[in-house]
Amino acid sequence: MTPRETRPPRLMRWLLACLPLGERRVEIEVDLTELFAIRARTHGRIHASWRLMRDILSVITAPRRSVNEPEETSVGIATLPHWPIASLMNGPGAWLLDVRHGLRLFGKHPAVIGATVGGLALSIAVGTTVFTILNATVLRPYGMDDPASVVRVQMLIKQGMSNEWPYHAFADMRERAHQSRVEASAQERAPFSMTAGETGARDDSVLIVSGGYLQALGGRAVLGRTLRPSDDEAGAAPVVVLNHRFWAARLNRDAGIVGKTVWLSGTPVTVVGVIDQTFTGPVDQPPAFWAPFGSYGAIYRDRPINRTSTLSVRVVARVGEHVERDAAERELSVVAAALSDVGIRTESDGMLPVIGVRLDGASSPMDGPDSAAMLLVVGAILLIVGVILALACANVANLLLAGASARTREIGIRLALGASRGRILRQLLGESVLIGLVAGGAGLLLSLWLVPIVVSAVGPPESHDVRPDGAVYLFTAVIAILSGAGAGLAPARHGSRGDLVAVLKSQSAQASGPPAASRLRRSFIGFQAAASILLLVTAALFLRGALYMTRLELGFDADRLATVTPSFPSSELRPEMADAYWRSALEQVRGLPTVEQASLARYPPFGGTTSVTNLDRDGGIYRIYENRTDAEYFATAGFRLLRGRGYRADEVRANAPVAVVSESIVRDFLGGAEPIGATLSAVAEPLSSITIVGVVADAVTARIRGDGNGTIYRPLSSMDLRDARLVVRSAQPSANVRDVERTLLGIDPRVRLVTNVMSHDVDSYMNEPRVLAGMSAAVASLALVLAVLGLYGVTTFVVNQRTWELHVRQAIGASTGDIVRLLVRQSLTPVLIGLVAGLMVALAAVRVLTPALSGISPYDPAAILGAVGVLVGTALPAVVSPALRAARTDAAAVLRQC
Amino acid sequence: MKGDKLGEFEEFALLAVYALKDGTYGVPIQQYMEKSTGRTVTMGAVYAALSRLEEKGYVRSALGDATPVRGGKRKRQYESTAAGIKALHDLKRVRERIWQAIDARGRA
């Protein structure tokens, strides 16, 4: 066993370091660490951790005197078993006494405290899990040196902007910028292999970067060297540096990798370094490796990159020290505006030239133009976490309130013996903070287990580092202490207010809780009901949405389709090349025995890109998808032709002004008039020359959510060929697409191919509502359980307190039914008030969910009534069962005892 | 409080210190007690027992020198005092007397 394995887990070491052990800390730490090592060797780490936990607890709780200095009474775990002693009342040790008192409380009511603390722990676990994921995906700054001075350089045009620059524009900006250091990158993919001839099983992501990119952002090498500007020089050997994660996972941390030759896309390149694992660069998902622009030509068997290359790059800059971002922006704007041939080409307005740049912050995923929207989303998620935590806190508060009322006498005696009110307050608060801390510890451990589950449900697990870091520990500690203190505040104030004389005089002072306490309890219950109904409505809506998805008719044969997206070498720009390529590709692919049909389309269904025109219509936005296809596309994809015909092959060749539209276009724009032969002028003025020749059934081809969608299909022009994708229809797309791939590689191996099986793409779209539904259902169930737990606890407590009164009622003639009705009415009133209030908030708030809901209205009556039904249905038994129990006990026996 | 009398757990702890010879420390004592009694013994209980024994004058402790074995950190070393050894023998004698009486009655 290695020395590493005989060390206590990090969490325990951290816990040990936090303990108030006084001056004997070192001895105790050393002893416990050594014991852990012995036990880990003999019984394994799990046993050792468990025993260590017990030892830590025993060291805190066991009464023990200081050893050498008898006068040292207020330090550390020094203990005075005689109580009360004034010197302990106010020293730093007093707090520890409170804690010990609190720990003993755990022993007295294990079930009640267990359920309550368990609920809080679960809520803290959910909160920590959510925060861990948010932290890993959006909150944590990108791994770079001084992230605050890194910016993205955006191209401004007349009516918008773009983040893609032609390579030569970047080269100009780099040369002429003095206020900032300008670098660029281009996202590519390449199969990686360790031997020649073998092509990798899957494409790995590679970021092609300018030679100074890694140096500028702070990507240092842990092995070998990082990339440098000389790697971009003409004639430089092809090199690559590896991402630490890729090196660890795929190359097994091969220490001798530097200097070795590996194959990217079948080209030999030399590995010159492994980059430090903390470096990500200003991207959400760091690539598997970084290669310099100087190696691009070699890797993709293309011409070397130079000013004439058409490669699009993304430009980042590091603003120099002591330079304002505005100054750097002005400087780059002047350079960019001078680039007369750079801009965005649009179909309607022709070339829109660049007019300047905008520098957007790139320090973290939260930084940049969308930061306000991101903040809103993160805030909303954390708000839900807060609501759940508040629910659990209300339970703890109720428990403590019950405890404080029951302990009126104990507290009265302590007050009488000279304890100050502050001391009592501190004791009660100490207990609740302790509950918070215990729950926080348990929640943190639970979240370590929950995070991987949630991450694998939401997305690929390898994309982000979701191990908890300092921020996560801090977050958990803060919410644990806050929820502990928050739960304890009201009960502690209430408890320490005890009326000394009344308490000591009368035994029965504790029999009925003071009205203030029961008011507090009722408002907690009302709040819990309100929060639960809010979350239940949300979950019900998502569930209905997910159900709708399972019944959704796509309107085409997604399970028989696969698509192939080619990317032509950037030096082969001419349309004739694409035309020739597709001519032979279609001929050969259609000749394959496994292929039923094949055709071309610019935007195949669920391909990730669409061309959308948003029309303002009836006060809302009406989306029209546009697609360019060849004549066989409708038959290949299986669209149902309702009227007229599809366009013919000769119309496609001639780029004829004809169109096929989906039925919703006919319904929404032509008002039921005969569509065949009509023009599209009703849709948009620029389309007035185009004649409708056919109508196909509506189909869900891109977004599953949202409504008001129609599609216009037009013939694929020769300009579209470079961006066209091949759609292949076959019996088993996932198997047959490999044949297609081989055939296409045979035509031109320089054309890189990305294949997609359509049913997988559809699944990944479907997955999102499913995950949303699952998560929200989990959160809502937790909220419901917490609320019911609280309701049950409070009803039980109230019933116990009123036993005497209830039996007097029975003795003078009340029936069991009367008693149950009385209790249920009184207990359910706050629930109903909360329910109505929560529903009102929910109805006002669900509108924001509209974009996330698939196919159903946010006011879906089934979902809302279902949520109400679930809440009432679970609240009722929680109230009725303790009420029934009270009503059924033998009244005479109880009254005799009193 | 038991005054100067030894509780059962304290007796085991004292026996362990005595058996392990001078200069022993927390971990061996805990291990020895666990092995010889067959019970689970927590470190907190060991510390508590040792500090009570020290107060009663049955063991004394001192911070030892740093050793390379334990990462250079100092440990508190315990040894039994003469009073402690005497108390152990007294207890043993008391027990033996009682057992002798029981055995004698059994034979009678």
Short mmCIF file of N, CA and C in Angstrom, two decimals, chain A residues 24 26-32 34-35 38-39 51 54-55 58-59 62-68 82, chain B residues 1 25-27 30-31 34 40-45 47-48 51-52 54-55 61 63 70 73 76 78:
data_model
loop_
_atom_site.label_atom_id
_atom_site.label_comp_id
_atom_site.label_asym_id
_atom_site.label_seq_id
_atom_site.Cartn_x
_atom_site.Cartn_y
_atom_site.Cartn_z
N ARG A 24 -3.21 20.81 22.16
CA ARG A 24 -2.81 19.42 21.94
C ARG A 24 -3.11 18.95 20.54
N VAL A 26 -1.53 19.03 17.72
CA VAL A 26 -0.53 18.29 16.98
C VAL A 26 -0.48 16.84 17.43
N GLU A 27 -0.46 16.63 18.77
CA GLU A 27 -0.40 15.26 19.27
C GLU A 27 -1.58 14.45 18.77
N ILE A 28 -2.77 15.05 18.89
CA ILE A 28 -3.97 14.31 18.54
C ILE A 28 -3.99 14.01 17.05
N GLU A 29 -3.63 15.03 16.25
CA GLU A 29 -3.61 14.83 14.80
C GLU A 29 -2.66 13.71 14.42
N VAL A 30 -1.48 13.74 15.03
CA VAL A 30 -0.47 12.73 14.69
C VAL A 30 -0.96 11.34 15.10
N ASP A 31 -1.53 11.25 16.29
CA ASP A 31 -2.04 9.95 16.76
C ASP A 31 -3.12 9.42 15.82
N LEU A 32 -4.09 10.29 15.49
CA LEU A 32 -5.22 9.82 14.68
C LEU A 32 -4.76 9.44 13.28
N GLU A 34 -1.82 8.31 12.50
CA GLU A 34 -1.10 7.03 12.58
C GLU A 34 -2.07 5.87 12.73
N LEU A 35 -3.10 6.08 13.59
CA LEU A 35 -4.11 5.03 13.77
C LEU A 35 -4.80 4.71 12.44
N ILE A 38 -2.63 2.50 10.36
CA ILE A 38 -2.63 1.11 10.83
C ILE A 38 -3.90 0.40 10.40
N ARG A 39 -5.04 1.09 10.62
CA ARG A 39 -6.32 0.46 10.30
C ARG A 39 -6.50 0.30 8.80
N ARG A 51 -13.73 4.51 11.51
CA ARG A 51 -13.19 4.57 12.87
C ARG A 51 -12.62 5.95 13.17
N ARG A 54 -15.33 8.21 14.14
CA ARG A 54 -15.75 7.95 15.53
C ARG A 54 -14.75 8.52 16.52
N ASP A 55 -13.46 8.36 16.17
CA ASP A 55 -12.44 8.89 17.08
C ASP A 55 -12.54 10.40 17.18
N SER A 58 -15.33 11.22 19.32
CA SER A 58 -15.06 10.89 20.72
C SER A 58 -14.14 11.92 21.34
N VAL A 59 -13.20 12.42 20.55
CA VAL A 59 -12.29 13.42 21.09
C VAL A 59 -13.04 14.71 21.42
N ALA A 62 -15.82 13.44 24.51
CA ALA A 62 -15.44 12.81 25.77
C ALA A 62 -15.01 13.88 26.76
N PRO A 63 -15.52 13.82 27.99
CA PRO A 63 -15.09 14.79 28.98
C PRO A 63 -13.62 14.55 29.31
N ARG A 64 -12.86 15.60 29.37
CA ARG A 64 -11.43 15.41 29.57
C ARG A 64 -10.88 16.66 30.21
N ARG A 65 -9.96 16.44 31.12
CA ARG A 65 -9.35 17.60 31.75
C ARG A 65 -8.05 17.91 31.06
N SER A 66 -7.64 19.16 31.23
CA SER A 66 -6.32 19.49 30.70
C SER A 66 -5.29 18.78 31.55
N VAL A 67 -4.14 18.55 30.99
CA VAL A 67 -3.20 17.66 31.65
C VAL A 67 -2.25 18.38 32.58
N ASN A 68 -1.48 19.25 32.04
CA ASN A 68 -0.41 19.82 32.85
C ASN A 68 -0.79 21.11 33.54
N HIS A 82 -18.70 19.95 36.24
CA HIS A 82 -19.67 20.57 37.13
C HIS A 82 -20.28 21.76 36.44
N MET B 1 -17.60 11.21 40.22
CA MET B 1 -16.15 11.11 40.33
C MET B 1 -15.76 9.99 41.28
N TYR B 25 2.94 5.78 23.80
CA TYR B 25 2.09 6.94 23.53
C TYR B 25 0.71 6.47 23.06
N GLY B 26 -0.15 7.42 22.73
CA GLY B 26 -1.57 7.18 22.49
C GLY B 26 -1.91 5.99 21.61
N VAL B 27 -1.28 5.92 20.44
CA VAL B 27 -1.68 4.89 19.48
C VAL B 27 -1.43 3.47 19.99
N GLN B 30 -3.99 2.59 22.66
CA GLN B 30 -5.31 2.29 22.11
C GLN B 30 -5.33 0.90 21.48
N GLN B 31 -4.29 0.61 20.70
CA GLN B 31 -4.23 -0.68 20.01
C GLN B 31 -4.18 -1.84 21.01
N GLU B 34 -7.54 -2.32 22.70
CA GLU B 34 -8.53 -2.91 21.81
C GLU B 34 -8.27 -4.41 21.65
N THR B 40 -14.29 -2.18 21.12
CA THR B 40 -13.92 -1.01 20.32
C THR B 40 -13.55 0.12 21.27
N VAL B 41 -12.37 0.66 21.08
CA VAL B 41 -11.90 1.71 21.98
C VAL B 41 -11.65 2.96 21.15
N THR B 42 -12.31 4.05 21.52
CA THR B 42 -12.09 5.28 20.74
C THR B 42 -10.93 6.06 21.34
N MET B 43 -10.33 6.85 20.49
CA MET B 43 -9.17 7.64 20.89
C MET B 43 -9.57 8.64 21.97
N GLY B 44 -10.77 9.18 21.84
CA GLY B 44 -11.23 10.17 22.81
C GLY B 44 -11.28 9.58 24.22
N ALA B 45 -11.76 8.33 24.29
CA ALA B 45 -11.85 7.67 25.58
C ALA B 45 -10.45 7.44 26.16
N TYR B 47 -7.72 9.22 25.54
CA TYR B 47 -7.19 10.48 26.05
C TYR B 47 -7.81 10.83 27.39
N ALA B 48 -9.12 10.64 27.49
CA ALA B 48 -9.82 11.01 28.72
C ALA B 48 -9.28 10.19 29.89
N SER B 51 -5.80 11.26 30.87
CA SER B 51 -5.68 12.52 31.60
C SER B 51 -6.22 12.37 33.02
N ARG B 52 -7.23 11.51 33.19
CA ARG B 52 -7.69 11.27 34.57
C ARG B 52 -6.62 10.56 35.37
N GLU B 54 -3.51 10.72 34.93
CA GLU B 54 -2.44 11.66 35.22
C GLU B 54 -2.80 12.54 36.41
N GLU B 55 -4.09 12.95 36.44
CA GLU B 55 -4.53 13.78 37.54
C GLU B 55 -4.43 13.04 38.87
N SER B 61 3.30 12.19 32.05
CA SER B 61 3.55 12.29 30.62
C SER B 61 4.50 13.42 30.35
N LEU B 63 6.34 15.56 26.74
CA LEU B 63 6.45 15.60 25.29
C LEU B 63 7.81 15.06 24.91
N ARG B 70 7.88 9.59 12.81
CA ARG B 70 6.53 10.15 12.85
C ARG B 70 6.50 11.52 12.21
N LYS B 73 7.17 15.06 14.09
CA LYS B 73 6.33 15.72 15.08
C LYS B 73 6.51 15.08 16.45
N ARG B 76 3.35 12.76 22.83
CA ARG B 76 3.31 12.76 24.30
C ARG B 76 3.54 11.33 24.78
N TYR B 78 3.97 8.45 27.75
CA TYR B 78 3.42 8.17 29.07
C TYR B 78 4.26 7.11 29.78
#
